[in-house]
Coordinates of C-alpha atoms in Angstrom, one line a residue:
M23 CA -147.8 -123.3 -39.8
R24 CA -147.4 -120.0 -38.0
M25 CA -146.1 -117.2 -40.2
V26 CA -145.7 -113.4 -39.5
S27 CA -145.7 -111.6 -42.8
I28 CA -144.9 -107.9 -43.2
K29 CA -146.2 -106.2 -46.4
K30 CA -144.1 -103.4 -47.8
E31 CA -145.7 -101.2 -50.5
N32 CA -144.7 -98.3 -52.8
A33 CA -147.7 -96.4 -54.1
K34 CA -145.7 -94.5 -56.8
L35 CA -144.3 -97.7 -58.2
R36 CA -147.5 -99.7 -57.6
E37 CA -145.4 -102.6 -56.4
H38 CA -145.3 -104.5 -53.1
Y39 CA -143.5 -107.4 -51.5
Y40 CA -143.7 -109.5 -48.3
K41 CA -141.1 -110.2 -45.7
M42 CA -141.2 -113.2 -43.4
R43 CA -138.9 -114.5 -40.8
H44 CA -138.5 -118.3 -40.3
A45 CA -138.1 -119.6 -36.7
S46 CA -134.4 -120.2 -37.5
G47 CA -133.9 -116.5 -38.1
L48 CA -133.8 -116.8 -41.9
D49 CA -135.5 -113.9 -43.7
I50 CA -137.7 -114.7 -46.7
Y51 CA -138.9 -112.2 -49.2
V52 CA -141.6 -112.7 -51.7
F53 CA -142.2 -110.2 -54.5
P54 CA -145.4 -111.1 -56.4
K55 CA -145.1 -110.4 -60.1
K56 CA -147.4 -111.8 -62.8
L57 CA -144.7 -112.5 -65.4
T58 CA -143.9 -115.6 -67.4
S59 CA -141.0 -116.8 -65.3
T60 CA -140.4 -117.0 -61.5
Y61 CA -136.9 -116.3 -60.2
A62 CA -135.6 -117.4 -56.8
L63 CA -132.3 -117.1 -55.0
F64 CA -130.8 -118.3 -51.7
A65 CA -127.9 -116.0 -50.8
T66 CA -125.4 -115.6 -48.1
K67 CA -123.6 -112.4 -47.1
Y68 CA -120.2 -113.9 -47.7
G69 CA -117.9 -113.0 -50.6
S70 CA -114.3 -113.0 -51.6
V71 CA -113.3 -110.1 -49.3
D72 CA -114.3 -112.1 -46.2
N73 CA -111.1 -114.1 -45.8
C74 CA -110.3 -113.1 -42.2
F75 CA -112.9 -113.7 -39.5
R76 CA -113.5 -114.8 -35.9
P77 CA -116.1 -117.5 -35.6
S78 CA -118.6 -117.6 -32.8
G79 CA -116.9 -118.7 -29.6
A80 CA -113.3 -118.5 -31.0
S81 CA -110.6 -116.4 -29.3
E82 CA -108.4 -116.0 -32.3
P83 CA -109.3 -115.0 -35.9
T84 CA -109.2 -117.4 -38.8
T85 CA -107.5 -116.5 -42.0
V86 CA -108.3 -118.5 -45.1
P87 CA -106.8 -118.5 -48.7
N88 CA -108.0 -116.0 -51.3
G89 CA -110.7 -117.4 -53.5
I90 CA -112.3 -119.7 -51.0
A91 CA -115.8 -118.3 -51.1
H92 CA -115.9 -118.9 -54.9
Y93 CA -114.4 -122.4 -54.4
L94 CA -117.1 -123.2 -51.8
E95 CA -119.8 -122.1 -54.3
H96 CA -118.4 -124.5 -56.9
R97 CA -118.3 -127.4 -54.5
M98 CA -121.9 -127.0 -53.2
F99 CA -123.3 -128.4 -56.4
T100 CA -122.1 -131.9 -55.7
Q101 CA -124.6 -133.9 -53.6
K102 CA -123.7 -136.7 -51.1
D103 CA -124.6 -139.4 -53.6
G104 CA -122.2 -137.9 -56.1
S105 CA -124.8 -136.4 -58.4
D106 CA -124.9 -132.8 -59.6
I107 CA -127.8 -130.8 -58.3
T108 CA -128.3 -129.2 -61.7
E109 CA -129.6 -132.5 -62.9
R110 CA -132.4 -132.3 -60.4
F111 CA -133.3 -128.8 -61.5
S112 CA -133.3 -129.9 -65.2
E113 CA -135.8 -132.6 -64.3
Y114 CA -138.1 -129.8 -63.1
G115 CA -137.5 -127.7 -66.2
A116 CA -135.7 -125.1 -64.2
D117 CA -132.4 -123.3 -65.0
S118 CA -130.1 -123.1 -62.1
N119 CA -126.9 -121.2 -61.5
A120 CA -124.7 -119.5 -58.9
Y121 CA -122.3 -116.6 -58.6
T122 CA -119.8 -115.2 -56.1
T123 CA -119.0 -111.5 -55.8
F124 CA -116.8 -109.5 -53.5
T125 CA -119.5 -109.4 -50.8
K126 CA -122.0 -112.2 -51.4
T127 CA -122.6 -115.7 -52.8
V128 CA -125.9 -116.4 -54.6
Y129 CA -127.6 -119.7 -55.6
L130 CA -130.5 -119.3 -57.9
F131 CA -133.0 -120.8 -60.4
S132 CA -135.6 -119.6 -62.8
C133 CA -138.6 -121.6 -64.0
T134 CA -142.0 -121.4 -65.7
E135 CA -143.4 -124.6 -64.0
N136 CA -142.7 -126.9 -61.0
F137 CA -141.8 -123.9 -58.8
D138 CA -142.4 -125.7 -55.5
E139 CA -140.1 -128.6 -56.4
S140 CA -137.4 -126.3 -57.7
L141 CA -137.5 -124.2 -54.5
G142 CA -137.3 -127.4 -52.4
A143 CA -134.2 -128.4 -54.4
L144 CA -132.6 -125.0 -53.9
V145 CA -133.1 -125.1 -50.1
D146 CA -131.9 -128.7 -49.9
F147 CA -128.6 -128.3 -51.6
V148 CA -127.7 -124.9 -50.0
T149 CA -128.3 -126.3 -46.5
E150 CA -126.7 -129.8 -47.0
P151 CA -123.0 -129.3 -48.0
H152 CA -120.8 -132.2 -48.7
F153 CA -117.0 -131.6 -48.7
T154 CA -114.4 -134.3 -48.9
E155 CA -110.7 -134.0 -49.7
E156 CA -111.3 -136.1 -52.9
L157 CA -114.0 -133.8 -54.2
V158 CA -112.1 -130.6 -53.2
E159 CA -109.0 -131.9 -55.1
K160 CA -111.2 -132.8 -58.1
E161 CA -112.5 -129.2 -58.3
R162 CA -109.1 -127.6 -58.0
G163 CA -108.1 -128.1 -61.6
I164 CA -111.5 -126.6 -62.8
I165 CA -110.9 -123.5 -60.6
V166 CA -107.3 -123.1 -61.8
E167 CA -108.5 -123.2 -65.4
E168 CA -111.2 -120.6 -64.6
I169 CA -108.5 -118.4 -63.1
K170 CA -106.3 -118.8 -66.2
M171 CA -109.2 -117.9 -68.5
G172 CA -109.7 -114.8 -66.5
E173 CA -106.1 -113.8 -66.7
D174 CA -106.2 -114.3 -70.5
N175 CA -109.2 -112.0 -70.7
P176 CA -107.9 -108.5 -71.3
Y177 CA -111.0 -106.8 -69.8
D178 CA -110.8 -108.9 -66.6
R179 CA -107.1 -108.2 -66.4
C180 CA -107.7 -104.5 -66.8
F181 CA -110.4 -104.4 -64.1
Y182 CA -108.5 -106.4 -61.5
G183 CA -105.3 -104.4 -62.4
L184 CA -107.3 -101.3 -61.5
L185 CA -108.2 -102.7 -58.1
E186 CA -104.6 -103.7 -57.4
A187 CA -103.6 -100.1 -58.2
M188 CA -106.5 -98.6 -56.2
Y189 CA -106.3 -100.6 -53.0
R190 CA -103.3 -101.1 -50.8
N191 CA -104.6 -103.4 -48.1
H192 CA -108.2 -104.3 -48.7
S193 CA -108.9 -107.8 -50.1
V194 CA -111.1 -106.4 -52.9
R195 CA -107.8 -106.0 -54.7
I196 CA -107.7 -109.8 -55.1
N197 CA -109.4 -111.7 -57.9
I198 CA -112.7 -113.2 -56.7
A199 CA -111.5 -116.6 -57.8
G200 CA -108.2 -116.2 -56.0
T201 CA -104.9 -117.2 -57.5
E202 CA -103.3 -120.5 -58.5
N203 CA -101.2 -120.4 -55.4
S204 CA -104.1 -119.5 -53.0
V205 CA -106.5 -122.2 -54.3
S206 CA -103.8 -124.8 -54.0
E207 CA -104.0 -124.3 -50.2
I208 CA -107.8 -124.9 -49.9
T209 CA -108.9 -128.0 -48.0
A210 CA -112.2 -129.6 -47.1
G211 CA -111.7 -128.6 -43.5
M212 CA -111.4 -124.9 -44.5
L213 CA -114.5 -125.1 -46.7
N214 CA -116.4 -126.6 -43.7
D215 CA -115.1 -123.8 -41.4
C216 CA -116.3 -121.1 -43.9
Y217 CA -119.6 -122.8 -44.4
R218 CA -120.3 -122.9 -40.6
A219 CA -119.2 -119.3 -40.2
F220 CA -121.2 -117.7 -43.0
Y221 CA -123.9 -120.2 -44.2
N222 CA -126.3 -119.7 -41.3
P223 CA -129.8 -118.1 -41.2
S224 CA -128.9 -114.8 -39.6
N225 CA -126.4 -114.2 -42.5
M226 CA -128.6 -115.4 -45.3
A227 CA -131.9 -114.6 -47.2
I228 CA -134.2 -116.2 -49.7
V229 CA -135.8 -113.9 -52.3
V230 CA -138.5 -115.1 -54.7
C231 CA -140.1 -113.0 -57.5
G232 CA -142.9 -114.2 -59.7
D233 CA -146.5 -115.4 -59.7
V234 CA -146.3 -117.0 -56.2
T235 CA -147.7 -116.4 -52.8
P236 CA -145.9 -115.9 -49.4
E237 CA -147.8 -118.9 -48.0
Q238 CA -146.7 -121.1 -50.8
V239 CA -143.0 -120.1 -50.4
M240 CA -143.0 -120.4 -46.6
F241 CA -144.6 -123.8 -46.8
T242 CA -142.0 -125.2 -49.1
V243 CA -139.1 -123.7 -47.1
E244 CA -140.6 -125.2 -43.9
Q245 CA -140.7 -128.6 -45.6
H246 CA -137.0 -128.5 -46.7
L247 CA -135.1 -126.4 -44.2
P248 CA -133.3 -128.8 -41.8
Y249 CA -133.8 -128.4 -38.0
Y250 CA -130.1 -128.0 -37.4
F251 CA -130.0 -124.9 -39.6
V252 CA -129.3 -122.3 -36.8
S253 CA -127.9 -118.8 -36.5
L254 CA -124.4 -118.0 -35.4
E255 CA -122.4 -114.8 -35.0
T256 CA -119.2 -114.3 -37.0
E257 CA -117.0 -111.3 -36.7
R258 CA -115.4 -110.1 -40.0
I259 CA -111.9 -108.6 -39.8
Y260 CA -110.6 -106.1 -42.4
F261 CA -107.4 -104.1 -42.6
D262 CA -107.3 -100.3 -42.6
E263 CA -107.3 -98.8 -46.0
P264 CA -106.0 -95.2 -46.8
K265 CA -108.3 -92.8 -48.7
E266 CA -105.9 -92.3 -51.6
V267 CA -105.1 -94.8 -54.2
Y268 CA -102.2 -97.2 -53.7
Q269 CA -100.5 -96.4 -57.1
P270 CA -101.7 -94.2 -60.0
L271 CA -101.0 -96.8 -62.8
Y272 CA -101.3 -100.5 -63.6
E273 CA -100.0 -101.6 -66.9
A274 CA -99.8 -104.9 -68.8
Y275 CA -99.3 -106.2 -72.3
M276 CA -101.5 -108.7 -74.0
P277 CA -102.4 -109.9 -77.6
I278 CA -105.0 -107.3 -78.4
A279 CA -105.4 -104.9 -81.3
K280 CA -105.9 -101.6 -79.5
P281 CA -105.2 -100.4 -75.9
I282 CA -108.0 -100.8 -73.4
F283 CA -108.3 -98.8 -70.2
T284 CA -110.2 -98.5 -67.0
I285 CA -110.0 -95.3 -65.0
G286 CA -110.9 -95.6 -61.4
I287 CA -111.8 -92.9 -58.8
K288 CA -111.6 -94.3 -55.3
D289 CA -114.5 -93.1 -53.1
S290 CA -115.1 -92.9 -49.4
V291 CA -117.8 -95.0 -47.7
P292 CA -120.3 -93.2 -45.4
C293 CA -121.6 -95.1 -42.3
G294 CA -125.1 -96.5 -42.4
A295 CA -127.2 -97.9 -45.2
E296 CA -129.3 -94.7 -45.6
A297 CA -126.2 -92.6 -46.2
R298 CA -124.7 -95.1 -48.6
M299 CA -128.0 -95.3 -50.6
A300 CA -128.2 -91.5 -50.7
R301 CA -124.6 -91.2 -52.0
D302 CA -125.2 -94.0 -54.5
A303 CA -128.2 -92.1 -55.9
A304 CA -126.4 -88.8 -56.2
M305 CA -123.4 -90.4 -57.8
Q306 CA -125.5 -92.3 -60.3
I307 CA -127.0 -89.0 -61.5
L308 CA -123.6 -87.3 -61.5
C309 CA -122.0 -90.1 -63.6
E310 CA -124.9 -89.8 -66.1
M311 CA -124.2 -86.1 -66.4
L312 CA -120.4 -86.5 -66.8
F313 CA -120.0 -89.6 -68.9
S314 CA -123.1 -90.5 -70.8
R315 CA -123.3 -90.6 -74.6
S316 CA -125.6 -87.6 -74.5
G317 CA -123.0 -85.5 -72.7
E318 CA -120.4 -83.1 -74.1
L319 CA -117.4 -85.0 -72.7
Y320 CA -118.2 -88.2 -74.5
N321 CA -119.0 -86.4 -77.8
E322 CA -115.8 -84.4 -77.6
L323 CA -113.6 -87.5 -77.0
F324 CA -115.3 -89.5 -79.7
E325 CA -115.4 -86.8 -82.4
D326 CA -111.7 -86.1 -81.7
G327 CA -110.9 -89.8 -82.2
R328 CA -109.6 -90.3 -78.7
I329 CA -111.9 -93.1 -77.8
S330 CA -113.8 -95.9 -79.6
P331 CA -117.7 -95.7 -79.5
D332 CA -118.1 -98.0 -76.5
L333 CA -117.3 -96.0 -73.3
S334 CA -118.8 -97.5 -70.2
Y335 CA -119.0 -96.2 -66.7
G336 CA -120.4 -97.3 -63.3
Y337 CA -120.3 -96.8 -59.6
S338 CA -120.1 -99.4 -56.9
I339 CA -120.6 -98.9 -53.2
T340 CA -120.7 -101.4 -50.3
E341 CA -120.1 -101.3 -46.5
Q342 CA -116.4 -101.8 -47.1
F343 CA -115.4 -100.0 -50.4
A344 CA -116.7 -97.7 -53.1
F345 CA -115.3 -96.7 -56.5
L346 CA -116.3 -95.2 -59.8
T347 CA -115.0 -96.6 -63.1
V348 CA -114.8 -95.4 -66.7
S349 CA -113.7 -97.9 -69.3
G350 CA -113.0 -98.0 -73.0
E351 CA -110.6 -98.3 -75.9
S352 CA -108.1 -95.6 -76.9
D353 CA -104.7 -95.2 -78.7
D354 CA -103.8 -92.8 -75.9
P355 CA -105.4 -93.7 -72.6
E356 CA -103.3 -91.2 -70.6
A357 CA -104.7 -88.4 -72.8
V358 CA -108.2 -89.6 -72.1
L359 CA -107.5 -89.6 -68.4
A360 CA -106.0 -86.1 -68.6
R361 CA -109.1 -84.8 -70.5
I362 CA -111.5 -86.3 -68.0
K363 CA -109.7 -84.7 -65.1
G364 CA -109.7 -81.4 -67.0
Y365 CA -113.4 -81.6 -67.8
I366 CA -114.2 -82.3 -64.2
R367 CA -112.1 -79.3 -63.1
E368 CA -114.0 -77.2 -65.6
K369 CA -117.4 -78.3 -64.2
Q370 CA -116.2 -77.7 -60.7
A371 CA -115.4 -74.1 -61.7
E372 CA -118.4 -73.4 -63.9
G373 CA -121.0 -75.3 -62.0
I374 CA -123.7 -77.7 -63.2
F375 CA -126.7 -76.6 -65.3
S376 CA -130.0 -77.2 -63.5
A377 CA -131.6 -78.5 -66.8
D378 CA -128.8 -81.1 -67.2
F379 CA -129.3 -82.3 -63.7
E380 CA -133.1 -82.6 -64.0
R381 CA -132.7 -84.5 -67.3
C382 CA -130.2 -87.0 -66.0
K383 CA -132.2 -87.5 -62.8
R384 CA -135.3 -88.4 -64.9
V385 CA -133.1 -90.9 -66.9
M386 CA -132.0 -92.6 -63.7
L387 CA -135.5 -92.8 -62.3
A388 CA -136.7 -94.3 -65.6
E389 CA -133.9 -96.9 -65.5
Y390 CA -134.9 -97.8 -61.9
I391 CA -138.6 -98.2 -62.8
K392 CA -137.7 -100.3 -65.9
A393 CA -135.9 -102.8 -63.7
F394 CA -139.3 -103.9 -62.2
D395 CA -140.2 -105.5 -65.5
S396 CA -137.8 -108.4 -64.8
T397 CA -138.1 -111.0 -62.0
E398 CA -134.4 -111.5 -62.3
E399 CA -133.5 -107.9 -61.8
I400 CA -136.0 -107.4 -59.0
A401 CA -134.6 -110.4 -57.0
N402 CA -131.0 -109.5 -57.5
N403 CA -131.5 -105.8 -56.7
M404 CA -133.4 -106.8 -53.6
I405 CA -130.7 -109.0 -52.2
D406 CA -128.1 -106.2 -52.7
F407 CA -130.2 -103.8 -50.6
I408 CA -131.1 -106.5 -48.0
F409 CA -127.4 -107.3 -47.3
D410 CA -126.5 -103.6 -47.1
G411 CA -129.3 -103.0 -44.6
G412 CA -131.5 -101.1 -47.1
D413 CA -134.7 -101.6 -49.0
V414 CA -135.3 -101.8 -52.7
F415 CA -138.2 -99.3 -52.6
D416 CA -136.1 -96.7 -50.6
C417 CA -133.8 -96.4 -53.6
Y418 CA -136.5 -94.7 -55.6
E419 CA -137.2 -92.3 -52.8
K420 CA -133.5 -91.5 -52.5
L421 CA -133.2 -90.8 -56.2
E422 CA -136.2 -88.5 -56.0
A423 CA -134.7 -86.7 -53.0
V424 CA -131.3 -85.9 -54.7
T425 CA -130.9 -82.2 -55.2
L426 CA -128.7 -80.1 -57.5
A427 CA -126.7 -79.1 -54.3
D428 CA -126.1 -82.8 -53.5
V429 CA -124.6 -83.4 -56.9
E430 CA -122.5 -80.2 -56.8
H431 CA -121.1 -81.3 -53.4
L432 CA -120.1 -84.6 -54.8
L433 CA -118.5 -83.0 -57.8
A434 CA -116.5 -80.7 -55.5
T435 CA -115.3 -83.3 -53.1
A436 CA -115.1 -86.8 -54.7
F437 CA -112.5 -86.1 -57.4
D438 CA -109.3 -85.3 -55.7
E439 CA -106.1 -86.0 -57.7
N440 CA -105.1 -88.6 -55.1
F441 CA -108.2 -90.6 -55.7
F442 CA -107.5 -91.3 -59.5
C443 CA -105.8 -94.3 -61.0
I444 CA -105.8 -96.0 -64.4
S445 CA -105.3 -99.5 -65.6
I446 CA -104.1 -100.0 -69.2
I447 CA -103.7 -103.2 -71.2
R448 CA -101.6 -102.5 -74.3
P449 CA -101.0 -104.6 -77.4
E450 CA -98.0 -106.9 -77.1
G451 CA -94.8 -105.2 -78.4
M452 CA -96.2 -101.7 -78.0
K453 CA -93.8 -99.6 -76.0
K454 CA -95.0 -96.7 -74.1
E455 CA -92.6 -94.2 -75.7
D456 CA -93.9 -95.2 -79.1
I457 CA -97.4 -94.0 -78.1
N458 CA -96.2 -90.6 -77.1
E459 CA -94.2 -89.8 -80.2

């Protein structure tokens, strides 16, 4: 077996991994880690936003129903003999799962023994799909129930409501699972089309983290990867999206005790993986400075009784979209939004203290280093960087390189009034005018 292996090291982290490329064009990453469990994933850079594309050799684009990437993920688990692949993993003592995001689909397992057999099972079922109209129809009811459960979850409803308010055209505004109407249109032929377009070596990667060797992983992949698994080119098609939010408010009523909210700040996406990684690093530090529990804003809002203790925040950036969110519970979400805007204006005028910046930067570096204690976190972080054209070690360097000036520039430019929106889920029967009395 011929294998070219590239070793990537980071002296500061004292970590390393290997990258190999199979003859088919499939990239394989092995991150040796002497921990109890080994974690492996087989992923495709194909998520819910990829619903319009031009397959290799096609003259016209193909548009498929919303939710089809998630539907395909569900259907992959049924084998040609009718069995569920999870039964095979269970025989090996491995825990298997899968998930679909806006930008990728990931199939995975973790194990403490029988790694080679489990990896073989992973490669087998991801490369040998079996779609029939009967099986697709059988899955439809399960998917619809999952969609209904999401719609009944106030936190999910709040998050997707925010995206509906934030984005006018981009398909990120649609629930990853789709809608009842959209999944009713999905056929076996559509699933096959999407599989051929996106489940090919040049668009996929295998990542393994644990007490394994590159030779061991490549040997198992060679034994199970079918000869007809070949690379294709697929063009993704997206609609233009304005910089400003689509609408400032999304509002709904559900059976909850107290209003919940998610504030969103729509962000621009720089070109290139290096630029996105640098922006992500600077924004993570800035978010820690503005919204963490150790900050003055959180303590002011909590002590004044305007929020419940749990205030969460996060920043997401991909090749196609980027946004910052702040979520929590409040009797008056609009007042919280107004105070956050006011606080940001104050910081823009006053400037940022160097000591605060250095403290928050150390916090983010520590959080990043801590992630290397988990095989699961390592593998999932790696696939995110791989599919964005970056490297998991480069993130540490980008965090280290962030300056006070970088964060001040973000603070001055990323919080325009037109970039804000809020999603609020209120208790049933609560009228907006009653809150403002």
